[in-house]
Tab-separated table of C-alpha atoms in Angstrom:
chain	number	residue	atom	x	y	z
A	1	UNK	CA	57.182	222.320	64.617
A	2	UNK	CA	57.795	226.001	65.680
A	3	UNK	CA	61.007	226.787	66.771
A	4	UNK	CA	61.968	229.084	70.079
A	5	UNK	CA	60.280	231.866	70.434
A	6	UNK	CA	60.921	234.577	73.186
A	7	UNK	CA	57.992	237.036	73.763
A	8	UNK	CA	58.442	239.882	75.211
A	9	UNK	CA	56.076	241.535	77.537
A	10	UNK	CA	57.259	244.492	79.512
A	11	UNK	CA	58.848	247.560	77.224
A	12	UNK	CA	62.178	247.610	77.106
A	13	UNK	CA	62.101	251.166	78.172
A	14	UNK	CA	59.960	250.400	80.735
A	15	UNK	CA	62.976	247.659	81.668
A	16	UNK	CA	65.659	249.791	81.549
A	17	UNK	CA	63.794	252.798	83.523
A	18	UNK	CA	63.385	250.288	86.216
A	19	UNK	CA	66.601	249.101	86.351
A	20	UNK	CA	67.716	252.823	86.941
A	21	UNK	CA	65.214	253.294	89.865
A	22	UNK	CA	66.446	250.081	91.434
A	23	UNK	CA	70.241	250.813	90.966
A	24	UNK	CA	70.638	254.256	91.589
A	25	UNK	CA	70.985	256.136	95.166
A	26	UNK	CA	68.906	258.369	96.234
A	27	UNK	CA	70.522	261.424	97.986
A	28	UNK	CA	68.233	263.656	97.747
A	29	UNK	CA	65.181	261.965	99.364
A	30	UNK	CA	67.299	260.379	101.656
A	31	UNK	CA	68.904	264.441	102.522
A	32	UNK	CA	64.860	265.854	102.669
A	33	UNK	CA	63.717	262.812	104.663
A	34	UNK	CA	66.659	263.182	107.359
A	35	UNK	CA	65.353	266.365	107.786
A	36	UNK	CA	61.389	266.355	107.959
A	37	UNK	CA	62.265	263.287	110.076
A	38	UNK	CA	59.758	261.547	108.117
A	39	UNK	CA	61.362	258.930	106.620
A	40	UNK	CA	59.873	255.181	107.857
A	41	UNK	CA	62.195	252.697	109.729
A	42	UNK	CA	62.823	250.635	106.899
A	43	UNK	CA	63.513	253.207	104.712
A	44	UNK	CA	65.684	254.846	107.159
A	45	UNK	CA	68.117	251.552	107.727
A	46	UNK	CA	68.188	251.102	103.432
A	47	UNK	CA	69.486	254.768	103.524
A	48	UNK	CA	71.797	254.061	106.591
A	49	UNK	CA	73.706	251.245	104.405
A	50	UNK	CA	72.711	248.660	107.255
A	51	UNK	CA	72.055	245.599	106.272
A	52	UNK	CA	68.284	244.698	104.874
A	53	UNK	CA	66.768	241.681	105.292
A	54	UNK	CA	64.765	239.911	102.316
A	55	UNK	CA	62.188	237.226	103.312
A	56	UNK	CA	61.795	235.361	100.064
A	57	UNK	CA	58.489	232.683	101.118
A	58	UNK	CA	57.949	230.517	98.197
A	59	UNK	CA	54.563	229.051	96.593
A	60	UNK	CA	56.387	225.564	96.858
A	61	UNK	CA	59.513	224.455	97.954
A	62	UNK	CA	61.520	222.084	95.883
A	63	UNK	CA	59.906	223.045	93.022
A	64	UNK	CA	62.568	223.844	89.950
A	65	UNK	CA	60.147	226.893	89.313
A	66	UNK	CA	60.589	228.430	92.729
A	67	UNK	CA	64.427	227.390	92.789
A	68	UNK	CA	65.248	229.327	89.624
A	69	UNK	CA	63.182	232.091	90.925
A	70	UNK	CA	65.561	231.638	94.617
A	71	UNK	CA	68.565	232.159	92.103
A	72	UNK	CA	67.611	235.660	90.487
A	73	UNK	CA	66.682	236.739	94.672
A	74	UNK	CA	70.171	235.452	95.339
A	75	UNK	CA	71.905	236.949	92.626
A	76	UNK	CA	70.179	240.909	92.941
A	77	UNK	CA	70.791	240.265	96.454
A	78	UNK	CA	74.724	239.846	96.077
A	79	UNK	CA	75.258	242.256	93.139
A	80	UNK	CA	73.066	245.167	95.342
A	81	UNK	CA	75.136	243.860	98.397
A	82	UNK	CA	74.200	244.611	102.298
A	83	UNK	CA	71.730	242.450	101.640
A	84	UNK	CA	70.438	239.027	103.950
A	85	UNK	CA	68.373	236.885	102.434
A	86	UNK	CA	66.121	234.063	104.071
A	87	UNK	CA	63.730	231.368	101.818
A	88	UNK	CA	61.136	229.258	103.255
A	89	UNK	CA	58.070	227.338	101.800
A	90	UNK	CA	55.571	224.636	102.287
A	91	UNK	CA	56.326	221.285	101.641
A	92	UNK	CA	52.982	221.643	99.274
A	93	UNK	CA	51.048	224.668	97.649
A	94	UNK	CA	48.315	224.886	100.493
A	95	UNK	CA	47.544	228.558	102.168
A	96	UNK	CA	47.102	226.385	105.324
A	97	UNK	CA	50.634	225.820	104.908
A	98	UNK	CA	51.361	229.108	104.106
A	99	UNK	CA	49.840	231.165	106.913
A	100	UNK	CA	51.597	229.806	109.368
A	101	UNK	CA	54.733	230.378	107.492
A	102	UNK	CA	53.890	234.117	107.191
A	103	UNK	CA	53.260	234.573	110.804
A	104	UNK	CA	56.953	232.920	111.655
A	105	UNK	CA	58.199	235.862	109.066
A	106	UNK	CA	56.662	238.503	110.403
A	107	UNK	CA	57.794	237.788	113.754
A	108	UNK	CA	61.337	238.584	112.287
A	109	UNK	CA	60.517	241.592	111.228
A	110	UNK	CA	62.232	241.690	107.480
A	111	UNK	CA	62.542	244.761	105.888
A	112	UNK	CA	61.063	243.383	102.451
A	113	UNK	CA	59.121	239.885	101.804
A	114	UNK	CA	59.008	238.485	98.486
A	115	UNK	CA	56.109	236.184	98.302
A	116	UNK	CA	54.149	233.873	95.973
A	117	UNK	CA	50.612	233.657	97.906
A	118	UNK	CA	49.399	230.041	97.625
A	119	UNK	CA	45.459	231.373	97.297
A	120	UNK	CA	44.100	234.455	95.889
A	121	UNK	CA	41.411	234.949	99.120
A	122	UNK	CA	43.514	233.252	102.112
A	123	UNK	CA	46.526	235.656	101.946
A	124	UNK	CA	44.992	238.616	101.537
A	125	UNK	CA	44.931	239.622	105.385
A	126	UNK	CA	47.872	237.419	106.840
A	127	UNK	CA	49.892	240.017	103.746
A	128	UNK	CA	47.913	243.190	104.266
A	129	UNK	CA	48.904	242.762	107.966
A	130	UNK	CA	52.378	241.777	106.892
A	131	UNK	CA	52.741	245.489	104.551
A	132	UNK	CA	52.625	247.162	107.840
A	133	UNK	CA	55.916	246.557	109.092
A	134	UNK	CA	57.877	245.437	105.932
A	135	UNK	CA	57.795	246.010	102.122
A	136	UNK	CA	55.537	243.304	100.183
A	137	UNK	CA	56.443	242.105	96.307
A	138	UNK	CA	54.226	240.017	94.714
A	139	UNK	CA	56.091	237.457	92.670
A	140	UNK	CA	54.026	234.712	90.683
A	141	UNK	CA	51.065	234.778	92.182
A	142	UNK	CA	48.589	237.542	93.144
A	143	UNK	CA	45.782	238.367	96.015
A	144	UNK	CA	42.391	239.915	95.410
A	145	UNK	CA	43.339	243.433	96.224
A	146	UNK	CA	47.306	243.650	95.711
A	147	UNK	CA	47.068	247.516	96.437
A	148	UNK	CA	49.393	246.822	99.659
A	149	UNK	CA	52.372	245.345	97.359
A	150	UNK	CA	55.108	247.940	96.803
A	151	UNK	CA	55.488	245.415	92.975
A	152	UNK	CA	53.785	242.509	91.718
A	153	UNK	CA	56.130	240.338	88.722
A	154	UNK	CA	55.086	237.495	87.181
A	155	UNK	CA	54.879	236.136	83.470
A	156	UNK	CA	51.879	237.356	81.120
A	157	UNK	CA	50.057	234.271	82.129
A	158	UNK	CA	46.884	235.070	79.411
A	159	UNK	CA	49.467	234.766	76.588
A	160	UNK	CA	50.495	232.101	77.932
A	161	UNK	CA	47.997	230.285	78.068
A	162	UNK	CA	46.986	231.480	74.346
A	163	UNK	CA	50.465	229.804	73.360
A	164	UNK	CA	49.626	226.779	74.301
A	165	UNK	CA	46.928	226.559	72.307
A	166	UNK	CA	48.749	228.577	69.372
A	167	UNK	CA	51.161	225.506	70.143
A	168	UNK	CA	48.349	222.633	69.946
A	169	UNK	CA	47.178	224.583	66.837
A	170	UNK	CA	50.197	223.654	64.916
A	171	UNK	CA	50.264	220.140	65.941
A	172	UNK	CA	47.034	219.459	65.170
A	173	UNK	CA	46.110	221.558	62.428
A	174	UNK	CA	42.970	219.440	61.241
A	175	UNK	CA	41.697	220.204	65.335
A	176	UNK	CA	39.502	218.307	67.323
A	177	UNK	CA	38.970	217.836	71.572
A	178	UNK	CA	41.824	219.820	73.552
A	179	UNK	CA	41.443	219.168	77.452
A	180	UNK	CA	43.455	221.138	79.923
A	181	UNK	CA	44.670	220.063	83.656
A	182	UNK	CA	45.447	222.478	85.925
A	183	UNK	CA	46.293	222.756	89.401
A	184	UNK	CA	43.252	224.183	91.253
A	185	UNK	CA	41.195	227.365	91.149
A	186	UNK	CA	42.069	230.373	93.017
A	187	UNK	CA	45.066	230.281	91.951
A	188	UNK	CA	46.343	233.711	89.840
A	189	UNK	CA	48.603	232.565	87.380
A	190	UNK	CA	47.058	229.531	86.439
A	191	UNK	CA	43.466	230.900	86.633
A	192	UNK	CA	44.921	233.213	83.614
A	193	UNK	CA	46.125	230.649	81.552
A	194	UNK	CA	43.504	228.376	81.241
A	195	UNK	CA	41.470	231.866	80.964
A	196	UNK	CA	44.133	232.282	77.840
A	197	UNK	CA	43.902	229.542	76.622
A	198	UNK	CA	40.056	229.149	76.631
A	199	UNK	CA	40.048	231.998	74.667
A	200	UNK	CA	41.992	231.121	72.049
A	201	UNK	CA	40.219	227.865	71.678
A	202	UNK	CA	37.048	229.322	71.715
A	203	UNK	CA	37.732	231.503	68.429
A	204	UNK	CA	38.781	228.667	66.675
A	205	UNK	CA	35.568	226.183	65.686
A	206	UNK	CA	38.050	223.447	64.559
A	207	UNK	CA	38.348	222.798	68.345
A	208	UNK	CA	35.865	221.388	70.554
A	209	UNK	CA	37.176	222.093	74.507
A	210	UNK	CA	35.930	219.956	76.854
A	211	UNK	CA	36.688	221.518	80.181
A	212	UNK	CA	38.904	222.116	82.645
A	213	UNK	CA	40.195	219.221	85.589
A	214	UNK	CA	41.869	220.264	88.575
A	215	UNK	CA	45.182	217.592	89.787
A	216	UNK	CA	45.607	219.414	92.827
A	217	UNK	CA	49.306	219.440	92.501
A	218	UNK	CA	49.237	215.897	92.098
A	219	UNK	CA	50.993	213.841	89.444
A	220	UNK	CA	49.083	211.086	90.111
A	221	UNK	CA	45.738	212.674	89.800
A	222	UNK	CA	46.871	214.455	86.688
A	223	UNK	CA	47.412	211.288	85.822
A	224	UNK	CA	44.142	209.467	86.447
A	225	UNK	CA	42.093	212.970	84.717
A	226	UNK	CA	44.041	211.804	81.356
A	227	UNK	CA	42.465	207.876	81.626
A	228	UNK	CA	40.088	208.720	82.402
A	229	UNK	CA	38.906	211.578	80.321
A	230	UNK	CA	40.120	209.349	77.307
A	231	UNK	CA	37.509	207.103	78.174
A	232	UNK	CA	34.434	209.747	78.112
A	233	UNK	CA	36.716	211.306	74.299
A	234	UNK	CA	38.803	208.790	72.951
A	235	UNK	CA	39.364	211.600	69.809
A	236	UNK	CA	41.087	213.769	72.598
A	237	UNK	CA	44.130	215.514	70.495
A	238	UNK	CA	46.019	217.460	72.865
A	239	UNK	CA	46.435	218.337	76.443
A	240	UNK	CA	47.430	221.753	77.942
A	241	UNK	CA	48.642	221.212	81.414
A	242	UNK	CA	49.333	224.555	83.235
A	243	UNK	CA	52.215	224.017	85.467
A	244	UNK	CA	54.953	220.914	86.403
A	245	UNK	CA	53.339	218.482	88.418
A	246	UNK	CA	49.865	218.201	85.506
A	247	UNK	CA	52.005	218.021	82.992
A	248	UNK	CA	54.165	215.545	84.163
A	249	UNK	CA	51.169	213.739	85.627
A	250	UNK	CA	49.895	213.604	82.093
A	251	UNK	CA	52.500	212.401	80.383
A	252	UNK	CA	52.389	209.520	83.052
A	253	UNK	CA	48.501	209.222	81.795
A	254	UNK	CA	49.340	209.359	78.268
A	255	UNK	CA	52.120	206.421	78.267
A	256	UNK	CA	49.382	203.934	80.439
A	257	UNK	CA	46.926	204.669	78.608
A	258	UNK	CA	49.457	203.635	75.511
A	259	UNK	CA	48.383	206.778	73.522
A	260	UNK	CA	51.947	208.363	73.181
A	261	UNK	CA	52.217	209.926	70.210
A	262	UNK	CA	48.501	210.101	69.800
A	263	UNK	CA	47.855	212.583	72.234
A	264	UNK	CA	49.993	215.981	72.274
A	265	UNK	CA	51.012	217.769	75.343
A	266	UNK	CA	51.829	221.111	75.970
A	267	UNK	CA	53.165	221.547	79.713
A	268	UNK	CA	53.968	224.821	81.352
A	269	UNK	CA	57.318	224.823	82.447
A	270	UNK	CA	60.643	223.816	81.758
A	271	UNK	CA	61.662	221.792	85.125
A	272	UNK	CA	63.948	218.434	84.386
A	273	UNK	CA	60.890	216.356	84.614
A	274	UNK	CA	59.160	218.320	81.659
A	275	UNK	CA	62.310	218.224	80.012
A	276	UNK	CA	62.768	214.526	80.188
A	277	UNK	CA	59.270	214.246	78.462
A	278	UNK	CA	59.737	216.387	75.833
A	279	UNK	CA	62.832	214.943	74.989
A	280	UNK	CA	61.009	211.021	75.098
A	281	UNK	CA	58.317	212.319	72.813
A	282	UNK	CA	55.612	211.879	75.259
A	283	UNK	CA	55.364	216.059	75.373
A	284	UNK	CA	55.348	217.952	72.350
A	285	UNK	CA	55.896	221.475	73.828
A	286	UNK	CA	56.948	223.359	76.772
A	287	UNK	CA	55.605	227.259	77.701
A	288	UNK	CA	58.458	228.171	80.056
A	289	UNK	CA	58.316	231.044	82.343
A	290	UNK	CA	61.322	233.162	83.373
A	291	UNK	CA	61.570	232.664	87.323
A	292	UNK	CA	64.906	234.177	87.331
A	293	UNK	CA	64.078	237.501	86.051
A	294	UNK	CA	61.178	237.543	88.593
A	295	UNK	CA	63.112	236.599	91.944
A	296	UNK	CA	65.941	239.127	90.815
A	297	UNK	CA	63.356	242.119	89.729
A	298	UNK	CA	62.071	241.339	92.886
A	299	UNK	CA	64.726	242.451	95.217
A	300	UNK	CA	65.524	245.160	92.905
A	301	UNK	CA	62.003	246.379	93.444
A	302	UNK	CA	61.534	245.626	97.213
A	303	UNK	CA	64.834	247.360	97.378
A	304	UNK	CA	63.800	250.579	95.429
A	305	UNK	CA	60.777	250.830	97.800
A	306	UNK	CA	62.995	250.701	101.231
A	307	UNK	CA	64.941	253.505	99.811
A	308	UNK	CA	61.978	255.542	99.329
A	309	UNK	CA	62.264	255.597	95.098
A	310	UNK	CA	60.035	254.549	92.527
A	311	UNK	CA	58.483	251.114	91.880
A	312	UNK	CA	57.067	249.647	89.294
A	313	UNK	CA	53.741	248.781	90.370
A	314	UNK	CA	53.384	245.522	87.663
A	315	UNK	CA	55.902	244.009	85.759
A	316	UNK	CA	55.047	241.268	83.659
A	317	UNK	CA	57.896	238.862	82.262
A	318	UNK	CA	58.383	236.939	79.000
A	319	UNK	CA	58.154	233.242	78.059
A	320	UNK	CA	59.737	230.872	75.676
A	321	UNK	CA	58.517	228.139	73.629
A	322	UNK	CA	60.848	224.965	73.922
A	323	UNK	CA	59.947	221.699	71.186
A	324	UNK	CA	62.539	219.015	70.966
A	325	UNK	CA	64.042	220.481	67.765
A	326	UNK	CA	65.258	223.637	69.666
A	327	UNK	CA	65.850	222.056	73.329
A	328	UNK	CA	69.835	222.296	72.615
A	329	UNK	CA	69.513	225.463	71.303
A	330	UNK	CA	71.529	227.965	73.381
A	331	UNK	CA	68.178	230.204	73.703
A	332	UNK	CA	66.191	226.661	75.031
A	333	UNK	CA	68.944	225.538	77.362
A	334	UNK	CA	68.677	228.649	78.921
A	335	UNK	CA	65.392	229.131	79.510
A	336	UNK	CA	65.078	225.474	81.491
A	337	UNK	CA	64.781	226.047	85.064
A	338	UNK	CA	67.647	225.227	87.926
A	339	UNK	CA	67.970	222.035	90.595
A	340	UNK	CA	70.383	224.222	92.302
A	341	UNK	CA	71.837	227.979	92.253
């Protein structure tokens, strides 16, 4: 069983470069922009020390994900200072939910919006339309054409997927049938993992995959994929299930279908549900994301842009690997995600 590993995307030049941008003033543009008179609104109030206002919209409220990511908004927010900050969400990862939710923002009129866009196709507009008046990150998730967004952040979600698998390897060294359940495509971040984590599989013939199932967010589907897929390959080996509600779903699946132990799980993840099933036995691994880094990088970089300095156009976060062995671990306690800030 591996123990925690941290992995390390971004440079840590490139980390401490942006940390500079974000934290420093900026006298000089803010002297030549008073007087070309050229400097926009918002960048004109973030150089005025007024107040800013930070929409943060989340993919999904409630979830420990999108909580722990609320925390690192919070936190940049109160160590920059002058800063308001506002979080809404759906009450389930649906762009029909979403749009409307953008709209209400807009009509605000935030200086920056932090946003995780529910669908890769539906957004695009509603947030092109949204970068006219106030300064877009990207945080988790993606669009099509993210050329509006002063910053996009979120975790390297191809190596994270090829973890998983990396993970499943050394469970089941002699191989055989690895399924995975993920949410539903469209989605960015978990479009790249399962694209990681086909990958991986396919380079290794030990391992037959046999497709991709889609719970829709739903436990109880994720649930009802793992029956009933064990059914149609009763040699399945090991399930990768890309975010919190499949993989608790199919560790629900596993335990009715009486397989526990049988079957390995990797989840994506580290929310108290994931955690309980890792430490019950029922999953073997957890990929877990950094959230925390990627709300507070987010303000720092929405922040940057309303005072007319550098951004960092992509930043791409790390990931741990949690097993049971290592869940007390200082470095796996802190990489589980928050019920509360």
């Amino acid at each position: 069983m591996r123990h925690v590993t941290t992995i390390k995307v971004a440079s840590i030049a490139a980390a401490m470069a942006f940390t500079l941008a974000a934290c420093s003033t900026s006298s000089e543009s803010d002297s030549s922009a008073s007087a070309t008179g050229e400097a926009s609104t918002s960048e004109a109030t973030a150089n005025a020390n007024e107040e800013l206002s930070v929409a943060f919209i989340q993919g999904v409220i409630g979830d420990n994900f999108y909580i722990s990511m609320e925390c690192g908004v919070l936190a940049a927010a109160e160590e920059i200072g002058g800063i308001d900050v506002s979080v809404q969400g759906g009450q389930k990862w649906d762009p029909a939910l979403q749009q409307p939710i953008v709209t209400s923002v807009m009509a605000t009129s935030p200086d920056a919006i932090l946003i995780a866009p529910n669908d890769i196709s539906a957004l695009q507009r509603p947030l092109e339309e949204a970068a006219k008046e106030s300064k877009v990150v990207l945080v988790d998730t993606t669009v099509e054409d993210p050329s509006f967004a002063v910053s996009e952040i979120a975790s390297d979600n191809v190596g994270g997927g090829a973890a998983a698998f990396a993970a499943i390897q050394e469970m089941v060294p002699e191989g055989g049938q690895v399924l995975v359940i993920d949410n539903q495509p469209g989605i960015s971040t978990s479009d790249a993992r399962v694209q990681g984590f086909e990958e991986a599989a396919a380079a290794d013939p030990n391992f037959e995959y046999v497709g991709v199932q889609y719970a829709k967010n739903e436990p109880a589907k994720a649930a009802e994929i793992v029956t009933s897929t064990l059914q149609r390959y009763p040699d399945l080996k090991a399930i990768f299930a890309t975010n919190i509600f499949s993989a608790e779903g199919a560790a629900t699946g596993i335990e009715q279908a009486g397989v526990a132990g049988e079957v390995q799980v990797v989840g994506f993840d580290a929310g108290p549900a994931q955690v309980s099933a890792l430490e019950d036995g029922t999953v073997q691994a957890l990929i877990a994301q950094q959230p925390y880094q990627i709300g507070y990088q987010g303000v720092q970089q929405a922040v940057a842009a309303l005072r007319g300095e550098a951004t960092e156009p992509m930043i791409q976060t790390g990931f741990t690997i949690i097993t049971k062995e290592n869940l007390d671990s200082e470095e796996g306690q802190a990489a589980l995600y928050a019920s509360t800030c």
